[in-house]
Coordinates of C-alpha atoms in Angstrom, one line a residue:
X1 CA 16.6 -25.2 -72.9
X2 CA 13.5 -25.3 -70.8
X3 CA 11.9 -22.7 -68.2
X4 CA 9.2 -23.3 -65.4
X5 CA 7.8 -19.9 -64.3
X6 CA 5.7 -19.2 -61.3
X7 CA 2.2 -17.2 -62.6
X8 CA 2.3 -13.5 -62.8
X9 CA 6.3 -13.2 -63.0
X10 CA 8.3 -11.5 -65.5
X11 CA 8.4 -13.3 -68.3
X12 CA 11.0 -11.5 -70.0
X13 CA 13.3 -13.3 -68.3
X14 CA 13.4 -15.8 -71.0
X15 CA 14.7 -13.7 -73.6
X16 CA 17.3 -12.3 -71.6
X17 CA 19.1 -15.6 -70.6
X18 CA 18.7 -16.7 -74.4
X19 CA 20.5 -13.4 -76.0
X20 CA 22.9 -13.3 -73.3
X21 CA 26.1 -12.4 -74.4
X22 CA 27.2 -16.3 -73.1
X23 CA 24.5 -17.7 -74.7
X24 CA 23.9 -15.5 -78.4
X25 CA 26.1 -17.2 -80.6
X26 CA 24.7 -20.3 -79.9
X27 CA 21.8 -22.6 -81.4
X28 CA 20.3 -22.9 -78.7
X29 CA 15.9 -22.8 -78.6
X30 CA 13.9 -21.8 -75.7
X31 CA 10.6 -23.5 -74.6
X32 CA 8.1 -22.7 -71.8
X33 CA 6.4 -25.4 -69.3
X34 CA 3.8 -24.7 -67.2
X35 CA 5.2 -27.1 -64.3
X36 CA 8.0 -29.3 -63.7
X37 CA 5.5 -32.7 -64.5
X38 CA 5.0 -31.4 -68.2
X39 CA 8.4 -30.7 -68.9
X40 CA 9.1 -34.3 -67.5
X41 CA 6.5 -35.2 -70.0
X42 CA 8.1 -33.7 -72.9
X43 CA 11.7 -35.0 -71.9
X44 CA 10.9 -38.7 -71.9
X45 CA 8.9 -38.5 -75.0
X46 CA 11.4 -40.3 -77.7
X47 CA 9.0 -39.0 -80.8
X48 CA 10.0 -34.8 -80.1
X49 CA 13.0 -34.1 -82.4
X50 CA 14.3 -31.2 -80.3
X51 CA 15.4 -32.5 -76.6
X52 CA 16.1 -31.0 -73.7
X53 CA 20.0 -30.6 -72.5
X54 CA 19.1 -28.3 -69.3
X55 CA 15.8 -26.9 -67.3
X56 CA 15.6 -23.7 -65.5
X57 CA 13.0 -24.3 -62.3
X58 CA 12.2 -20.5 -60.7
X59 CA 10.4 -21.2 -57.4
X60 CA 9.1 -17.7 -56.5
X61 CA 7.8 -14.8 -58.4
X62 CA 10.7 -12.5 -58.0
X63 CA 12.7 -14.9 -59.8
X64 CA 15.8 -14.7 -57.6
X65 CA 15.6 -18.7 -56.1
X66 CA 15.8 -21.5 -59.1
X67 CA 17.2 -24.6 -59.8
X68 CA 19.2 -25.5 -62.8
X69 CA 18.8 -29.5 -64.1
X70 CA 21.3 -31.1 -66.4
X71 CA 20.7 -33.4 -68.7
X72 CA 17.1 -35.7 -68.9
X73 CA 17.8 -37.9 -66.1
X74 CA 18.6 -35.3 -63.3
X75 CA 15.2 -33.0 -65.0
X76 CA 13.0 -36.1 -64.8
X77 CA 14.0 -36.2 -60.9
X78 CA 12.8 -33.6 -58.9
X79 CA 14.7 -34.9 -55.9
X80 CA 18.0 -35.1 -57.3
X81 CA 20.3 -33.2 -55.4
X82 CA 21.3 -29.6 -57.0
X83 CA 24.7 -28.6 -57.5
X84 CA 25.7 -25.9 -54.9
X85 CA 25.9 -22.5 -55.7
X86 CA 29.3 -21.5 -57.3
X87 CA 29.5 -18.7 -54.4
X88 CA 29.4 -20.9 -51.9
X89 CA 31.8 -23.4 -52.9
X90 CA 34.6 -22.9 -55.1
X91 CA 36.0 -26.4 -54.5
X92 CA 34.7 -28.6 -57.6
X93 CA 36.5 -31.5 -56.7
X94 CA 34.4 -35.1 -58.1
X95 CA 32.4 -33.0 -60.7
X96 CA 33.0 -33.8 -64.3
X97 CA 34.4 -31.0 -66.2
X98 CA 31.5 -31.4 -68.7
X99 CA 29.2 -31.0 -66.0
X100 CA 30.8 -27.8 -65.5
X101 CA 31.3 -26.6 -69.1
X102 CA 27.7 -26.5 -69.4
X103 CA 26.6 -25.8 -65.5
X104 CA 28.9 -22.5 -65.2
X105 CA 27.8 -20.3 -68.1
X106 CA 24.0 -21.2 -67.8
X107 CA 24.0 -19.9 -63.9
X108 CA 25.8 -17.0 -64.9
X109 CA 23.2 -16.3 -67.7
X110 CA 20.5 -16.4 -65.1
X111 CA 22.2 -14.5 -62.5
X112 CA 22.6 -11.5 -65.1
X113 CA 19.4 -11.8 -66.2
X114 CA 18.2 -11.8 -62.6
X115 CA 20.7 -8.6 -62.0
X116 CA 21.9 -11.1 -59.0
X117 CA 25.4 -10.4 -57.8
X118 CA 28.0 -13.1 -58.1
X119 CA 28.7 -12.6 -54.3
X120 CA 25.6 -12.3 -53.2
X121 CA 24.7 -13.0 -49.7
X122 CA 22.8 -16.5 -49.2
X123 CA 20.4 -16.9 -46.3
X124 CA 22.8 -19.1 -44.5
X125 CA 25.3 -16.3 -44.6
X126 CA 22.5 -13.7 -43.0
X127 CA 21.3 -16.5 -40.2
X128 CA 25.2 -16.9 -39.2
X129 CA 25.3 -13.1 -38.5
X130 CA 22.3 -12.8 -36.9
X131 CA 22.6 -15.8 -34.6
X132 CA 26.3 -14.5 -34.2
X133 CA 24.9 -10.6 -33.2
X134 CA 22.5 -12.4 -30.9
X135 CA 25.1 -13.7 -28.3
X136 CA 27.7 -10.8 -28.9
X137 CA 26.4 -9.4 -25.7
X138 CA 26.5 -12.2 -23.7
X139 CA 30.4 -12.5 -24.8
X140 CA 30.9 -8.8 -23.7
X141 CA 28.9 -9.2 -20.2
X142 CA 31.0 -12.3 -19.2
X143 CA 34.3 -10.9 -20.4
X144 CA 33.8 -7.6 -18.2
X145 CA 32.4 -9.3 -15.1
X146 CA 35.0 -11.9 -14.8
X147 CA 38.1 -9.0 -15.6
X148 CA 36.6 -6.8 -13.1
X149 CA 36.6 -10.0 -10.7
X150 CA 39.9 -10.3 -11.1
X151 CA 40.6 -6.3 -11.0
X152 CA 38.5 -6.1 -8.1
X153 CA 40.4 -9.2 -6.3
X154 CA 37.3 -10.9 -5.5
X155 CA 38.5 -14.1 -7.2
X156 CA 41.5 -14.0 -5.4
X157 CA 39.1 -13.7 -2.3
X158 CA 37.6 -16.5 -3.5
X159 CA 40.6 -18.8 -3.8
X160 CA 42.0 -18.2 -0.7
X161 CA 38.5 -18.9 0.6
X162 CA 39.3 -22.6 -0.8
X163 CA 37.3 -22.2 -3.6
X164 CA 39.3 -24.4 -6.4
X165 CA 39.6 -22.7 -9.8
X166 CA 38.2 -25.2 -11.6
X167 CA 35.1 -24.6 -9.7
X168 CA 35.5 -20.9 -10.4
X169 CA 34.7 -21.5 -14.2
X170 CA 32.4 -23.9 -13.8
X171 CA 30.1 -21.8 -11.8
X172 CA 30.1 -19.5 -14.6
X173 CA 29.7 -22.2 -17.3
X174 CA 26.5 -23.7 -15.3
X175 CA 24.9 -19.9 -15.0
X176 CA 25.4 -19.0 -18.8
X177 CA 24.3 -22.4 -20.0
X178 CA 20.6 -21.5 -18.5
X179 CA 20.9 -18.0 -19.7
X180 CA 21.7 -19.4 -23.4
X181 CA 19.4 -22.0 -23.2
X182 CA 16.6 -19.2 -22.9
X183 CA 18.1 -17.0 -25.4
X184 CA 18.4 -20.1 -27.9
X185 CA 14.8 -21.1 -27.2
X186 CA 13.3 -17.3 -28.2
X187 CA 15.7 -17.2 -31.5
X188 CA 14.3 -20.7 -32.5
X189 CA 10.9 -19.7 -32.4
X190 CA 11.8 -16.1 -34.0
X191 CA 13.7 -18.1 -37.5
X192 CA 10.9 -21.0 -37.6
X193 CA 8.1 -18.1 -37.8
X194 CA 10.6 -15.6 -40.1
X195 CA 13.4 -18.1 -41.8
X196 CA 12.6 -19.8 -45.1
X197 CA 15.8 -22.0 -44.6
X198 CA 14.8 -24.1 -41.9
X199 CA 11.4 -25.3 -43.1
X200 CA 12.1 -28.8 -43.1
X201 CA 14.4 -28.9 -40.0
X202 CA 13.0 -30.5 -36.8
X203 CA 12.3 -27.4 -33.6
X204 CA 15.1 -29.4 -31.9
X205 CA 17.4 -29.7 -34.4
X206 CA 17.7 -25.8 -34.8
X207 CA 17.7 -25.4 -30.9
X208 CA 20.2 -27.8 -30.6
X209 CA 22.7 -25.9 -33.1
X210 CA 21.9 -22.1 -31.2
X211 CA 22.4 -24.2 -27.7
X212 CA 25.6 -25.3 -29.1
X213 CA 26.9 -22.2 -30.6
X214 CA 26.0 -20.3 -27.4
X215 CA 27.7 -22.8 -25.3
X216 CA 31.0 -21.9 -27.6
X217 CA 30.4 -17.8 -27.3
X218 CA 30.3 -18.4 -23.9
X219 CA 33.7 -20.1 -23.5
X220 CA 35.1 -17.6 -26.2
X221 CA 34.7 -14.8 -23.2
X222 CA 36.1 -17.1 -20.7
X223 CA 38.9 -17.4 -23.3
X224 CA 39.3 -13.4 -23.6
X225 CA 39.1 -12.9 -19.9
X226 CA 42.3 -14.6 -19.6
X227 CA 44.3 -11.9 -21.8
X228 CA 42.9 -8.7 -19.2
X229 CA 43.4 -7.3 -16.2
X230 CA 41.7 -3.9 -16.8
X231 CA 37.7 -4.1 -17.6
X232 CA 38.2 -0.9 -19.5
X233 CA 40.7 -2.4 -21.5
X234 CA 38.6 -5.4 -22.1
X235 CA 35.9 -3.4 -22.9
X236 CA 37.1 -2.1 -26.2
X237 CA 39.1 -5.5 -27.7
X238 CA 36.4 -8.1 -26.8
X239 CA 33.9 -6.9 -29.4
X240 CA 36.7 -6.6 -32.1
X241 CA 37.9 -10.2 -30.9
X242 CA 34.7 -11.5 -31.6
X243 CA 33.7 -9.8 -35.0
X244 CA 36.9 -11.3 -36.6
X245 CA 36.2 -15.2 -36.3
X246 CA 32.6 -14.2 -38.3
X247 CA 34.7 -12.1 -41.3
X248 CA 36.7 -15.4 -41.3
X249 CA 33.7 -17.7 -42.1
X250 CA 32.2 -15.3 -44.8
X251 CA 34.8 -15.0 -47.2
X252 CA 37.1 -18.1 -46.5
X253 CA 34.2 -20.4 -48.2
X254 CA 34.6 -18.2 -51.1
X255 CA 38.4 -18.6 -51.3
X256 CA 38.7 -22.3 -50.6
X257 CA 36.4 -24.8 -49.2
X258 CA 39.2 -26.8 -47.5
X259 CA 40.3 -24.2 -45.5
X260 CA 36.7 -23.6 -44.1
X261 CA 36.9 -27.5 -43.2
X262 CA 40.1 -27.0 -41.3
X263 CA 39.4 -23.4 -39.9
X264 CA 35.7 -25.0 -38.4
X265 CA 38.2 -27.0 -36.0
X266 CA 39.1 -23.9 -34.6
X267 CA 36.3 -21.5 -35.0
X268 CA 32.6 -22.1 -33.8
X269 CA 31.1 -19.1 -36.1
X270 CA 33.2 -21.3 -39.2
X271 CA 31.5 -24.3 -38.0
X272 CA 28.1 -22.6 -37.4
X273 CA 28.2 -21.1 -41.0
X274 CA 28.9 -24.8 -42.4
X275 CA 25.8 -25.8 -40.8
X276 CA 23.7 -23.7 -42.1
X277 CA 25.1 -23.8 -45.7
X278 CA 24.4 -27.1 -45.7
X279 CA 20.9 -27.4 -44.1
X280 CA 20.5 -24.7 -47.2
X281 CA 21.3 -27.6 -49.6
X282 CA 19.8 -30.3 -47.9
X283 CA 16.3 -28.4 -48.3
X284 CA 16.1 -29.6 -52.0
X285 CA 16.9 -33.5 -50.8
X286 CA 15.6 -34.0 -47.3
X287 CA 11.9 -33.6 -46.8
X288 CA 12.2 -33.9 -42.7
X289 CA 15.7 -33.2 -41.2
X290 CA 16.2 -34.3 -37.5
X291 CA 18.4 -35.3 -34.7
X292 CA 19.1 -38.6 -36.6
X293 CA 19.1 -38.3 -40.2
X294 CA 21.4 -35.3 -39.7
X295 CA 24.2 -37.4 -38.7
X296 CA 24.1 -38.6 -42.1
X297 CA 24.7 -35.4 -43.7
X298 CA 27.7 -32.9 -43.7
X299 CA 25.3 -30.9 -41.5
X300 CA 25.9 -33.6 -38.8
X301 CA 29.6 -33.7 -39.0
X302 CA 29.9 -30.0 -38.7
X303 CA 27.7 -30.3 -35.4
X304 CA 30.3 -32.7 -33.9
X305 CA 32.7 -30.1 -34.4
X306 CA 30.5 -27.4 -32.8
X307 CA 30.1 -29.3 -30.0
X308 CA 34.1 -30.1 -29.6
X309 CA 34.5 -26.2 -30.1
X310 CA 33.2 -25.2 -26.8
X311 CA 34.8 -28.4 -24.8
X312 CA 38.0 -26.8 -26.7
X313 CA 37.3 -23.3 -25.5
X314 CA 36.8 -24.1 -22.1
X315 CA 40.0 -26.3 -21.8
X316 CA 41.8 -23.4 -23.4
X317 CA 40.3 -20.8 -20.4
X318 CA 41.4 -23.1 -18.3
X319 CA 44.9 -23.4 -19.4
X320 CA 45.0 -19.7 -20.0
X321 CA 44.1 -18.8 -16.3
X322 CA 46.9 -21.5 -15.0
X323 CA 49.9 -19.9 -17.2
X324 CA 49.1 -16.4 -16.6
X325 CA 48.1 -16.7 -13.0
X326 CA 51.0 -16.0 -10.0
X327 CA 53.4 -19.0 -9.8
X328 CA 51.7 -19.9 -6.2
X329 CA 48.4 -20.0 -7.7
X330 CA 49.2 -22.5 -10.4
X331 CA 46.6 -25.6 -10.8
X332 CA 47.3 -27.2 -13.7
X333 CA 50.9 -29.3 -14.7
X334 CA 52.1 -28.2 -11.6
X335 CA 55.0 -31.0 -10.0
X336 CA 54.8 -32.3 -6.6
X337 CA 56.9 -30.4 -4.6
X338 CA 59.5 -32.3 -2.1
X339 CA 59.8 -31.8 1.3
X340 CA 63.1 -31.9 2.8
X341 CA 63.3 -33.2 6.2
X342 CA 64.2 -30.7 8.7
X343 CA 66.9 -31.8 11.2
X344 CA 66.9 -30.9 14.5
X345 CA 70.2 -30.2 16.5
X346 CA 70.3 -31.0 20.2

């Protein structure tokens, strides 16, 4: 079992892994290398009597970030995509059982030696949380203001004046689009400075992801506003309704990855979470991710789904607004009324 540890890191972790309850009764030996190149050179030397079956490369001094390479071929190529963390993906389709039989015990031993919880929250989960939280206020303000307009009959006044309901909703969408763009730019700059997750991702990719999510969040507010007639009631319920999809996004991937894929078509928060999860994985295989090559990955597919989420919510808001309007105020799916000819009696 080969190890590569950074300088000035805790070297005792090797003994903890080797003498772990999982590997304690095995005949596994350990050998430490200074660099990955040294490990590669050792693994390709056919004169060595003892060959590596696995390499563990720790990437920082706190020993919380590491890569597991199984069999010689995977160890030789540092650009090979590592298997996803088991806590992030419990769907093992396409992965051979022999591979898992080696991988899972090794990862468990490393996590136990590093005192890492098997349910530790990934960096992408934290980023999803902060992006979602950043637009919570926008959703709250949009919902309250639209409901307040209905409560004060301002919307009805506009409709009486001849403003079509779709124009009313489009005006809100355009105004919020500019506000969301400003927030997205600020958040992208902050993330680029503080977050290592996007170190290989183009600036315009990040801002596109955040901006598209912000548009879906605004449309969330439009949908929520159709259910309320009083601003006080809306102010209490809207935040709860906004938080629920976030918790769905956090825990569905731990249960079943296929469920997350289905729910991404319904909840934009799930789409955002899946995009960030894939970007976290692509960090090890793509030197640079831009607006072109991202669509060759799963992250690009979820980006398309995130775009469709915004359109879906906006159309749903129009349908619900039409459904909950008075019969005389409905503007969608309204059959043409037949005008009967009046007969005038002489």
